[in-house]
């Protein structure tokens, strides 16, 4: 089978077979990243534009590396250095880029729905690299890929997602992906960080971290967005940390083979204790390494002729 | 249903592979620095069979690799849907080895071109040789096999299909007539 889509906007519209196809394709690309010459000619002559309206190091670098390993030409475009500050709209800027024969546009934008809007307006393929609080599909795919390497089977896997789920596109994409593949998803965080209606996505909600962690196979910690601290989601960082930080003691409540994941960048000592982040249970660095293979898979699958 | 015409039966396939195994050993004067690389999917099965025969004849193990050429195809940019990617598994360093590429059917030569490019990205083999079960002509590139199971003259619109036990079929080579398949 193949991915019959022009764009990757989110996990929500994908069916389980499409998710599995991406993961299996990524498996083949992981072999390429282990070679001495880490380059294949699959996207030779294609142009990939990284269009990032929000600061990002790992996602942008990961996409850039992925595109380069596929032999595509890569342009990095950030708004501070472009005509966006001169008042040009997103779509106009994108159409100008497209006029220069871009084949794939990777978009990170602070507004939910930006990728969808762009995808409708341009002929090029659009990959959502994070839009507001909506989705961050490639992050969820690389989390799934990492899980699959360690746990093999998604069906019946118990996963706790901990932190600010209300403002997390990573959490949303992961919830869609995990529930589609049959995993049991739990959410844990203070009530201010659990969005209304989350249970309708098939998620069990816990306000006490200890209860959520009992017996789980995977713990996904979300980054506490300290830059949102002014929004009165919790009284102090210390209080949040006391109640919701993943410590070695709390980790013991989970299954003894449990994996600890974090999309990064981590706030050591805030949402995750340093010894847990560096422990054997932690697969945080595997996640970063797998990101390139997963993004190569997505770029490859979307690169068919239009 | 298109008409199937039998070209090689199971014993003919078996004899051809035995002969090719002998020819490989003769040409390379044994198994020193020798490795087999099968092109997915049919070529991989044939590479394993050749290795077993070489093992019987010479009592020596030959390393086997499995090569997926998808990323090196010359029509990727033209296709609407991308072909399914499979894994390349070559668990040894190919540099300075004599590599025998193995495939089931040789036709235009484009697959072999892609396979050679794929191999070159993995190292610098001392030599690349080519073994195929069937050569059906219609070359579009200057490529020639060193070991051929059988030459089969075909029309351009005919389809040659190699069925193998490893895929749950009785070993045989057939020609499907009339373009449709």
Tab-separated table of C-alpha atoms in Angstrom:
chain	number	residue	atom	x	y	z
A	1	UNK	CA	0.000	0.000	0.000
A	2	UNK	CA	1.017	3.622	-0.189
A	3	UNK	CA	0.082	6.850	1.539
A	4	UNK	CA	-2.631	8.354	-0.653
A	5	UNK	CA	-2.352	11.872	0.687
A	6	UNK	CA	-0.832	15.124	-0.409
A	7	UNK	CA	-0.202	16.355	3.132
A	8	UNK	CA	0.387	15.241	6.695
A	9	UNK	CA	-1.637	17.625	8.838
A	10	UNK	CA	-2.320	15.425	11.832
A	11	UNK	CA	-2.749	11.933	13.182
A	12	UNK	CA	-6.536	12.310	13.527
A	13	UNK	CA	-7.287	11.758	9.802
A	14	UNK	CA	-4.939	8.750	9.441
A	15	UNK	CA	-6.198	5.202	9.649
A	16	UNK	CA	-4.230	2.546	11.595
A	17	UNK	CA	-2.816	1.008	8.414
A	18	UNK	CA	-1.412	4.344	7.305
A	19	UNK	CA	0.262	4.777	10.689
A	20	UNK	CA	1.758	1.293	10.440
A	21	UNK	CA	2.977	1.977	6.900
A	22	UNK	CA	4.850	5.076	8.089
A	23	UNK	CA	6.410	3.164	11.002
A	24	UNK	CA	7.477	0.279	8.793
A	25	UNK	CA	8.959	2.634	6.212
A	26	UNK	CA	10.842	4.402	9.011
A	27	UNK	CA	12.280	1.051	10.041
A	28	UNK	CA	13.941	0.757	6.637
A	29	UNK	CA	15.254	4.305	6.855
A	30	UNK	CA	16.824	3.646	10.216
A	31	UNK	CA	19.247	1.326	8.449
A	32	UNK	CA	20.307	4.234	6.200
A	33	UNK	CA	21.132	6.384	9.235
A	34	UNK	CA	23.462	3.643	10.492
A	35	UNK	CA	25.529	3.570	7.313
A	36	UNK	CA	28.888	5.149	6.754
A	37	UNK	CA	27.462	7.119	3.829
A	38	UNK	CA	24.137	8.281	5.261
A	39	UNK	CA	22.570	9.314	2.006
A	40	UNK	CA	20.201	7.826	-0.537
A	41	UNK	CA	19.074	9.432	-3.809
A	42	UNK	CA	15.301	9.027	-3.297
A	43	UNK	CA	14.434	12.754	-3.265
A	44	UNK	CA	17.122	13.935	-5.642
A	45	UNK	CA	16.027	17.125	-7.384
A	46	UNK	CA	13.200	17.826	-4.935
A	47	UNK	CA	13.108	20.915	-2.765
A	48	UNK	CA	12.005	20.862	0.861
A	49	UNK	CA	11.274	24.163	2.584
A	50	UNK	CA	11.431	24.359	6.369
A	51	UNK	CA	9.020	27.126	7.222
A	52	UNK	CA	9.261	27.744	10.983
A	53	UNK	CA	7.334	30.530	12.689
A	54	UNK	CA	8.227	29.336	16.173
A	55	UNK	CA	11.657	28.678	17.610
A	56	UNK	CA	12.643	25.034	17.269
A	57	UNK	CA	15.983	23.349	17.246
A	58	UNK	CA	15.374	19.660	17.309
A	59	UNK	CA	12.368	19.417	15.018
A	60	UNK	CA	13.852	21.730	12.398
A	61	UNK	CA	17.275	20.084	12.517
A	62	UNK	CA	15.666	16.668	12.387
A	63	UNK	CA	13.640	17.578	9.278
A	64	UNK	CA	16.673	19.195	7.698
A	65	UNK	CA	18.824	16.131	8.296
A	66	UNK	CA	16.067	13.829	7.071
A	67	UNK	CA	15.647	15.785	3.832
A	68	UNK	CA	19.404	15.958	3.260
A	69	UNK	CA	19.833	12.222	3.807
A	70	UNK	CA	17.252	11.749	1.061
A	71	UNK	CA	19.312	14.037	-1.227
A	72	UNK	CA	16.670	16.780	-1.350
A	73	UNK	CA	17.630	20.445	-1.428
A	74	UNK	CA	16.632	22.174	1.805
A	75	UNK	CA	15.810	25.795	2.444
A	76	UNK	CA	15.272	27.083	5.973
A	77	UNK	CA	12.894	29.959	6.208
A	78	UNK	CA	12.232	31.790	9.448
A	79	UNK	CA	9.885	34.759	9.738
A	80	UNK	CA	12.191	37.208	11.494
A	81	UNK	CA	14.455	37.129	8.465
A	82	UNK	CA	11.700	37.284	5.903
A	83	UNK	CA	8.972	39.391	4.427
A	84	UNK	CA	6.508	38.116	7.024
A	85	UNK	CA	7.544	40.950	9.296
A	86	UNK	CA	6.702	43.295	6.436
A	87	UNK	CA	3.071	42.221	6.591
A	88	UNK	CA	2.814	39.480	3.985
A	89	UNK	CA	0.253	36.775	4.833
A	90	UNK	CA	1.189	33.158	5.426
A	91	UNK	CA	-0.437	32.046	2.206
A	92	UNK	CA	1.196	34.738	0.071
A	93	UNK	CA	4.621	33.917	1.437
A	94	UNK	CA	4.020	30.218	0.873
A	95	UNK	CA	2.837	30.803	-2.706
A	96	UNK	CA	5.993	32.735	-3.402
A	97	UNK	CA	8.068	29.885	-2.060
A	98	UNK	CA	6.046	27.481	-4.131
A	99	UNK	CA	6.605	29.571	-7.245
A	100	UNK	CA	10.269	28.720	-6.781
A	101	UNK	CA	9.295	25.054	-7.282
A	102	UNK	CA	9.198	23.826	-3.695
A	103	UNK	CA	7.860	20.288	-3.515
A	104	UNK	CA	7.346	19.884	0.217
A	105	UNK	CA	6.731	22.574	2.833
A	106	UNK	CA	7.353	21.741	6.499
A	107	UNK	CA	5.395	24.226	8.607
A	108	UNK	CA	5.620	25.116	12.289
A	109	UNK	CA	3.195	27.841	13.291
A	110	UNK	CA	1.735	29.208	16.505
A	111	UNK	CA	-1.847	29.104	15.198
A	112	UNK	CA	-3.848	25.879	15.215
A	113	UNK	CA	-5.049	25.143	11.698
A	114	UNK	CA	-2.192	26.947	9.951
A	115	UNK	CA	-0.961	23.771	8.252
A	116	UNK	CA	-4.441	22.880	7.045
A	117	UNK	CA	-4.966	26.385	5.620
A	118	UNK	CA	-1.625	26.260	3.873
A	119	UNK	CA	-2.242	22.766	2.485
A	120	UNK	CA	-5.469	23.945	0.842
A	121	UNK	CA	-3.774	26.939	-0.703
A	122	UNK	CA	-0.689	25.392	-2.289
A	123	UNK	CA	0.047	22.511	-4.642
A	124	UNK	CA	3.127	21.443	-2.689
A	125	UNK	CA	2.828	18.800	0.020
A	126	UNK	CA	2.545	20.260	3.512
A	127	UNK	CA	3.876	18.547	6.621
A	128	UNK	CA	2.668	19.920	9.929
A	129	UNK	CA	5.622	20.310	12.301
A	130	UNK	CA	3.380	21.675	15.044
A	131	UNK	CA	0.449	24.101	14.805
A	132	UNK	CA	-0.570	25.842	18.024
A	133	UNK	CA	-2.196	23.428	20.439
A	134	UNK	CA	-3.555	21.293	17.635
A	135	UNK	CA	-1.181	18.554	16.449
A	136	UNK	CA	2.457	17.613	16.016
A	137	UNK	CA	2.113	14.406	14.009
A	138	UNK	CA	5.769	13.556	13.382
A	139	UNK	CA	6.512	13.750	17.115
A	140	UNK	CA	3.752	11.225	17.842
A	141	UNK	CA	5.001	8.999	15.021
A	142	UNK	CA	8.536	8.989	16.379
A	143	UNK	CA	7.217	8.266	19.875
A	144	UNK	CA	5.281	5.323	18.452
A	145	UNK	CA	8.299	4.148	16.506
A	146	UNK	CA	10.421	4.224	19.683
A	147	UNK	CA	7.707	2.352	21.580
A	148	UNK	CA	7.437	-0.266	18.886
A	149	UNK	CA	11.171	-0.933	19.032
A	150	UNK	CA	10.985	-1.593	22.764
A	151	UNK	CA	7.516	-3.027	23.285
A	152	UNK	CA	6.590	-4.546	19.887
A	153	UNK	CA	2.818	-4.490	20.397
A	154	UNK	CA	0.526	-1.477	20.923
A	155	UNK	CA	-2.615	-3.420	21.647
A	156	UNK	CA	-3.315	-3.300	25.395
A	157	UNK	CA	-0.232	-1.177	26.135
A	158	UNK	CA	-0.912	1.096	29.120
A	159	UNK	CA	0.409	4.606	28.560
A	160	UNK	CA	0.260	7.528	30.988
A	161	UNK	CA	0.652	11.032	29.571
A	162	UNK	CA	1.571	13.475	32.311
A	163	UNK	CA	1.569	17.266	32.434
A	164	UNK	CA	-0.093	20.123	30.603
A	165	UNK	CA	-2.335	18.215	28.222
A	166	UNK	CA	-4.470	21.268	27.511
A	167	UNK	CA	-1.658	23.115	25.773
A	168	UNK	CA	0.146	20.176	24.257
A	169	UNK	CA	-0.041	19.317	20.566
A	170	UNK	CA	2.324	16.423	21.278
A	171	UNK	CA	-0.170	14.946	23.756
A	172	UNK	CA	-3.070	15.361	21.334
A	173	UNK	CA	-1.262	13.655	18.447
A	174	UNK	CA	-0.107	10.855	20.731
A	175	UNK	CA	-3.601	10.285	22.108
A	176	UNK	CA	-4.998	9.949	18.576
A	177	UNK	CA	-2.196	7.624	17.521
A	178	UNK	CA	-2.147	5.392	20.606
A	179	UNK	CA	-5.911	4.941	20.815
A	180	UNK	CA	-6.112	4.143	17.078
A	181	UNK	CA	-3.598	1.350	17.611
A	182	UNK	CA	-5.400	-0.084	20.617
A	183	UNK	CA	-3.348	1.243	23.534
A	184	UNK	CA	-4.961	2.279	26.814
A	185	UNK	CA	-4.210	5.954	27.432
A	186	UNK	CA	-4.314	7.688	30.820
A	187	UNK	CA	-3.883	11.404	31.359
A	188	UNK	CA	-2.552	12.913	34.571
A	189	UNK	CA	-2.187	16.538	35.587
A	190	UNK	CA	-3.804	19.311	37.599
A	191	UNK	CA	-7.415	20.067	36.545
A	192	UNK	CA	-6.311	23.357	34.983
A	193	UNK	CA	-4.175	21.387	32.530
A	194	UNK	CA	-6.699	18.709	31.579
A	195	UNK	CA	-8.914	20.048	28.793
A	196	UNK	CA	-12.673	19.661	28.927
A	197	UNK	CA	-13.868	16.709	26.878
A	198	UNK	CA	-10.573	14.813	26.897
A	199	UNK	CA	-12.367	11.669	28.078
A	200	UNK	CA	-14.318	11.687	24.796
A	201	UNK	CA	-11.073	10.762	23.029
A	202	UNK	CA	-11.069	7.522	25.018
A	203	UNK	CA	-8.646	8.702	27.690
A	204	UNK	CA	-8.940	7.957	31.421
A	205	UNK	CA	-8.285	11.042	33.492
A	206	UNK	CA	-6.388	11.149	36.787
A	207	UNK	CA	-5.649	14.161	38.937
A	208	UNK	CA	-3.294	12.192	41.203
A	209	UNK	CA	-0.117	11.176	39.437
A	210	UNK	CA	0.430	8.126	41.670
A	211	UNK	CA	-2.899	6.615	40.649
A	212	UNK	CA	-2.230	7.171	36.970
A	213	UNK	CA	1.188	5.537	37.110
A	214	UNK	CA	0.118	2.293	38.755
A	215	UNK	CA	1.099	-0.597	36.488
A	216	UNK	CA	1.673	1.433	33.297
A	217	UNK	CA	4.063	0.261	30.571
A	218	UNK	CA	4.954	3.720	29.311
A	219	UNK	CA	5.148	7.165	30.895
A	220	UNK	CA	5.162	10.139	28.560
A	221	UNK	CA	6.155	13.283	30.357
A	222	UNK	CA	5.219	16.592	28.758
A	223	UNK	CA	7.384	19.637	29.057
A	224	UNK	CA	6.114	22.163	31.565
A	225	UNK	CA	5.933	25.289	29.467
A	226	UNK	CA	7.524	27.701	31.875
A	227	UNK	CA	6.922	30.523	29.410
A	228	UNK	CA	3.194	30.079	30.077
A	229	UNK	CA	3.749	30.450	33.794
A	230	UNK	CA	1.900	33.739	33.998
A	231	UNK	CA	-1.384	32.048	33.125
A	232	UNK	CA	-2.219	30.841	36.635
A	233	UNK	CA	-2.359	27.170	35.712
A	234	UNK	CA	-0.643	26.340	38.991
A	235	UNK	CA	0.495	28.421	41.970
A	236	UNK	CA	4.243	27.806	41.894
A	237	UNK	CA	6.673	25.644	39.988
A	238	UNK	CA	7.658	24.053	43.278
A	239	UNK	CA	4.119	22.984	44.018
A	240	UNK	CA	3.695	21.573	40.536
A	241	UNK	CA	6.955	19.735	40.862
A	242	UNK	CA	5.997	18.297	44.250
A	243	UNK	CA	2.754	16.898	42.877
A	244	UNK	CA	3.523	15.979	39.282
A	245	UNK	CA	7.247	15.495	38.849
A	246	UNK	CA	8.340	12.006	37.835
A	247	UNK	CA	10.709	10.914	40.599
A	248	UNK	CA	12.453	7.588	41.095
A	249	UNK	CA	9.942	6.695	43.834
A	250	UNK	CA	6.960	7.395	41.617
A	251	UNK	CA	8.539	5.488	38.748
A	252	UNK	CA	8.469	2.375	40.975
A	253	UNK	CA	4.657	2.429	40.823
A	254	UNK	CA	4.790	1.662	37.103
A	255	UNK	CA	5.573	-1.728	35.594
A	256	UNK	CA	9.182	-2.741	36.276
A	257	UNK	CA	9.900	-2.644	32.510
A	258	UNK	CA	8.220	0.732	32.041
A	259	UNK	CA	9.683	3.230	29.594
A	260	UNK	CA	10.032	6.943	30.278
A	261	UNK	CA	9.581	9.288	27.324
A	262	UNK	CA	9.815	13.038	26.928
A	263	UNK	CA	9.575	15.063	23.707
A	264	UNK	CA	12.190	17.529	24.962
A	265	UNK	CA	13.569	19.945	25.827
A	266	UNK	CA	13.406	18.687	29.396
A	267	UNK	CA	13.266	20.876	32.487
A	268	UNK	CA	15.419	18.828	34.840
A	269	UNK	CA	14.040	18.837	38.361
A	270	UNK	CA	10.716	20.363	37.272
A	271	UNK	CA	8.612	17.740	35.470
A	272	UNK	CA	11.231	15.010	35.620
A	273	UNK	CA	13.914	14.223	38.215
A	274	UNK	CA	17.448	14.198	36.788
A	275	UNK	CA	18.114	10.602	37.886
A	276	UNK	CA	14.950	9.445	36.098
A	277	UNK	CA	15.819	11.325	32.909
A	278	UNK	CA	19.224	9.618	32.866
A	279	UNK	CA	18.003	6.203	34.028
A	280	UNK	CA	17.897	3.013	32.001
A	281	UNK	CA	14.124	3.346	31.715
A	282	UNK	CA	14.550	6.593	29.815
A	283	UNK	CA	14.352	6.412	26.016
A	284	UNK	CA	14.587	10.173	25.535
A	285	UNK	CA	17.706	9.981	23.363
A	286	UNK	CA	16.284	7.101	21.310
A	287	UNK	CA	13.371	9.402	20.546
A	288	UNK	CA	15.713	12.043	19.145
A	289	UNK	CA	17.633	9.495	17.052
A	290	UNK	CA	14.441	7.943	15.671
A	291	UNK	CA	13.059	11.350	14.727
A	292	UNK	CA	15.271	11.502	11.643
A	293	UNK	CA	14.220	8.048	10.380
A	294	UNK	CA	10.523	8.795	10.909
A	295	UNK	CA	10.771	12.146	9.104
A	296	UNK	CA	12.633	10.511	6.227
A	297	UNK	CA	9.729	8.073	5.959
A	298	UNK	CA	7.139	10.859	5.898
A	299	UNK	CA	9.092	12.908	3.337
A	300	UNK	CA	9.564	9.829	1.154
A	301	UNK	CA	5.922	8.746	1.307
A	302	UNK	CA	4.627	12.224	0.455
A	303	UNK	CA	7.119	12.846	-2.326
A	304	UNK	CA	5.275	11.069	-5.135
A	305	UNK	CA	4.590	13.013	-8.317
A	306	UNK	CA	1.418	15.088	-8.171
B	1	UNK	CA	-7.037	-15.059	-17.010
B	2	UNK	CA	-3.935	-14.588	-19.137
B	3	UNK	CA	-2.354	-17.693	-20.652
B	4	UNK	CA	0.546	-19.183	-18.715
B	5	UNK	CA	3.309	-20.893	-20.655
B	6	UNK	CA	5.732	-23.007	-18.628
B	7	UNK	CA	9.365	-22.183	-19.403
B	8	UNK	CA	11.215	-23.941	-16.582
B	9	UNK	CA	9.883	-26.511	-14.140
B	10	UNK	CA	11.161	-27.218	-10.616
B	11	UNK	CA	13.948	-29.579	-11.659
B	12	UNK	CA	15.139	-27.202	-14.381
B	13	UNK	CA	15.268	-24.340	-11.885
B	14	UNK	CA	17.219	-26.567	-9.507
B	15	UNK	CA	19.716	-27.682	-12.148
B	16	UNK	CA	20.234	-24.126	-13.374
B	17	UNK	CA	21.028	-22.959	-9.836
B	18	UNK	CA	23.458	-25.849	-9.299
B	19	UNK	CA	25.239	-24.958	-12.525
B	20	UNK	CA	25.397	-21.273	-11.565
B	21	UNK	CA	26.864	-22.217	-8.160
B	22	UNK	CA	29.601	-24.193	-9.925
B	23	UNK	CA	30.243	-21.354	-12.365
B	24	UNK	CA	30.554	-18.831	-9.535
B	25	UNK	CA	33.104	-21.062	-7.799
B	26	UNK	CA	34.994	-21.682	-11.008
B	27	UNK	CA	35.202	-18.046	-12.000
B	28	UNK	CA	36.187	-16.892	-8.516
B	29	UNK	CA	38.465	-19.865	-7.850
B	30	UNK	CA	36.674	-20.736	-4.620
B	31	UNK	CA	34.929	-18.657	-1.999
B	32	UNK	CA	37.727	-16.335	-0.892
B	33	UNK	CA	36.499	-12.730	-0.562
B	34	UNK	CA	33.190	-13.812	-2.097
B	35	UNK	CA	29.735	-12.633	-0.995
B	36	UNK	CA	26.229	-12.974	-2.411
B	37	UNK	CA	23.745	-10.103	-2.384
B	38	UNK	CA	20.159	-10.870	-3.332
B	39	UNK	CA	17.869	-8.185	-4.707
B	40	UNK	CA	14.530	-8.139	-2.920
B	41	UNK	CA	12.434	-10.203	-3.059
B	42	UNK	CA	13.043	-13.051	-5.518
B	43	UNK	CA	16.793	-12.509	-5.664
B	44	UNK	CA	17.097	-12.924	-1.900
B	45	UNK	CA	15.604	-16.424	-2.016
B	46	UNK	CA	17.841	-17.363	-4.925
B	47	UNK	CA	20.931	-16.009	-3.137
B	48	UNK	CA	20.180	-18.238	-0.152
B	49	UNK	CA	19.762	-21.252	-2.423
B	50	UNK	CA	23.036	-20.534	-4.192
B	51	UNK	CA	24.794	-20.191	-0.840
B	52	UNK	CA	23.454	-23.596	0.236
B	53	UNK	CA	24.731	-25.182	-2.948
B	54	UNK	CA	28.126	-23.530	-2.567
B	55	UNK	CA	28.204	-24.842	0.991
B	56	UNK	CA	27.559	-28.380	-0.263
B	57	UNK	CA	30.103	-28.218	-3.078
B	58	UNK	CA	32.910	-26.370	-1.318
B	59	UNK	CA	32.127	-26.790	2.430
B	60	UNK	CA	32.452	-23.057	2.867
B	61	UNK	CA	30.038	-20.407	4.139
B	62	UNK	CA	29.485	-17.410	1.900
B	63	UNK	CA	28.066	-14.238	3.499
B	64	UNK	CA	24.635	-13.241	2.180
B	65	UNK	CA	23.172	-9.750	2.017
B	66	UNK	CA	19.704	-8.544	1.143
B	67	UNK	CA	19.378	-5.387	-0.926
B	68	UNK	CA	16.268	-3.261	-1.412
B	69	UNK	CA	16.707	-0.995	-4.418
B	70	UNK	CA	13.566	1.115	-3.995
B	71	UNK	CA	15.402	4.308	-3.005
B	72	UNK	CA	17.656	4.018	-6.053
B	73	UNK	CA	14.935	3.538	-8.669
B	74	UNK	CA	15.077	5.971	-11.565
B	75	UNK	CA	11.297	6.418	-11.728
B	76	UNK	CA	10.642	7.632	-8.150
B	77	UNK	CA	10.063	11.206	-9.248
B	78	UNK	CA	7.577	10.066	-11.893
B	79	UNK	CA	5.375	7.857	-9.740
B	80	UNK	CA	2.268	9.142	-8.031
B	81	UNK	CA	2.411	6.625	-5.187
B	82	UNK	CA	5.729	5.697	-3.717
B	83	UNK	CA	6.593	1.996	-3.768
B	84	UNK	CA	6.761	0.160	-0.455
B	85	UNK	CA	10.204	0.338	1.034
B	86	UNK	CA	11.784	-2.811	2.444
B	87	UNK	CA	14.884	-3.297	4.472
B	88	UNK	CA	18.414	-3.549	3.194
B	89	UNK	CA	20.338	-5.967	5.402
B	90	UNK	CA	23.978	-6.399	4.524
B	91	UNK	CA	25.628	-7.512	7.780
B	92	UNK	CA	29.210	-7.338	6.523
B	93	UNK	CA	31.537	-4.751	5.034
B	94	UNK	CA	31.394	-5.115	1.252
B	95	UNK	CA	34.618	-3.203	0.603
B	96	UNK	CA	37.206	-5.270	-1.273
B	97	UNK	CA	34.833	-8.236	-1.617
B	98	UNK	CA	33.747	-9.827	-4.862
B	99	UNK	CA	30.001	-9.354	-4.771
B	100	UNK	CA	27.674	-11.522	-6.801
B	101	UNK	CA	24.362	-9.712	-7.230
B	102	UNK	CA	21.512	-12.171	-7.555
B	103	UNK	CA	18.132	-11.477	-9.168
B	104	UNK	CA	15.367	-13.593	-10.627
B	105	UNK	CA	14.687	-11.881	-13.965
B	106	UNK	CA	16.990	-9.623	-15.968
B	107	UNK	CA	15.164	-7.393	-18.412
B	108	UNK	CA	15.808	-3.670	-18.951
B	109	UNK	CA	18.811	-3.603	-16.621
B	110	UNK	CA	17.408	-0.669	-14.641
B	111	UNK	CA	17.072	-2.701	-11.439
B	112	UNK	CA	20.694	-3.778	-11.708
B	113	UNK	CA	21.809	-0.184	-12.274
B	114	UNK	CA	19.954	0.795	-9.098
B	115	UNK	CA	21.407	-2.158	-7.201
B	116	UNK	CA	24.955	-1.227	-8.227
B	117	UNK	CA	24.426	2.359	-7.072
B	118	UNK	CA	22.988	1.038	-3.812
B	119	UNK	CA	25.995	-1.204	-3.272
B	120	UNK	CA	28.454	1.585	-4.007
B	121	UNK	CA	26.872	3.647	-1.218
B	122	UNK	CA	27.711	0.863	1.209
B	123	UNK	CA	31.370	0.535	0.312
B	124	UNK	CA	33.780	-0.180	-2.520
B	125	UNK	CA	33.582	-3.792	-3.620
B	126	UNK	CA	36.538	-5.228	-5.512
B	127	UNK	CA	34.179	-6.508	-8.184
B	128	UNK	CA	30.454	-6.821	-8.864
B	129	UNK	CA	29.178	-9.822	-10.806
B	130	UNK	CA	25.620	-10.622	-11.778
B	131	UNK	CA	23.705	-13.893	-11.559
B	132	UNK	CA	20.121	-14.206	-12.831
B	133	UNK	CA	17.774	-17.132	-13.193
B	134	UNK	CA	16.237	-15.754	-16.387
B	135	UNK	CA	17.517	-13.301	-18.979
B	136	UNK	CA	14.630	-12.161	-21.144
B	137	UNK	CA	16.389	-9.470	-23.192
B	138	UNK	CA	15.016	-5.968	-23.862
B	139	UNK	CA	17.982	-4.222	-22.289
B	140	UNK	CA	17.761	-0.440	-21.958
B	141	UNK	CA	21.177	-0.096	-20.332
B	142	UNK	CA	24.566	-1.613	-21.188
B	143	UNK	CA	24.358	-4.371	-18.568
B	144	UNK	CA	25.204	-8.044	-18.982
B	145	UNK	CA	24.878	-10.998	-16.607
B	146	UNK	CA	27.886	-13.191	-15.759
B	147	UNK	CA	25.741	-16.201	-14.838
B	148	UNK	CA	22.432	-16.977	-16.535
B	149	UNK	CA	20.041	-19.795	-15.691
B	150	UNK	CA	18.207	-19.591	-18.985
B	151	UNK	CA	17.889	-17.154	-21.872
B	152	UNK	CA	14.263	-16.687	-22.787
B	153	UNK	CA	13.368	-14.665	-25.899
B	154	UNK	CA	10.203	-12.709	-25.108
B	155	UNK	CA	7.996	-10.069	-26.605
B	156	UNK	CA	7.998	-6.705	-24.824
B	157	UNK	CA	4.395	-7.037	-23.652
B	158	UNK	CA	4.849	-10.515	-22.212
B	159	UNK	CA	5.459	-10.937	-18.512
B	160	UNK	CA	7.958	-13.409	-17.108
B	161	UNK	CA	7.132	-14.610	-13.637
B	162	UNK	CA	9.346	-16.683	-11.362
B	163	UNK	CA	7.439	-18.644	-8.728
B	164	UNK	CA	9.472	-19.890	-5.772
B	165	UNK	CA	8.847	-22.351	-2.968
B	166	UNK	CA	9.827	-19.736	-0.378
B	167	UNK	CA	6.681	-17.852	-1.314
B	168	UNK	CA	4.472	-20.902	-1.102
B	169	UNK	CA	4.500	-21.811	-4.802
B	170	UNK	CA	5.921	-24.694	-6.718
B	171	UNK	CA	9.239	-23.662	-8.295
B	172	UNK	CA	8.670	-22.662	-11.908
B	173	UNK	CA	9.175	-19.949	-14.498
B	174	UNK	CA	6.259	-18.976	-16.724
B	175	UNK	CA	5.463	-16.461	-19.429
B	176	UNK	CA	2.161	-14.660	-19.132
B	177	UNK	CA	0.829	-13.759	-22.563
B	178	UNK	CA	-0.994	-10.758	-23.875
B	179	UNK	CA	0.064	-7.845	-21.695
B	180	UNK	CA	-2.839	-8.151	-19.223
B	181	UNK	CA	-1.971	-9.849	-15.984
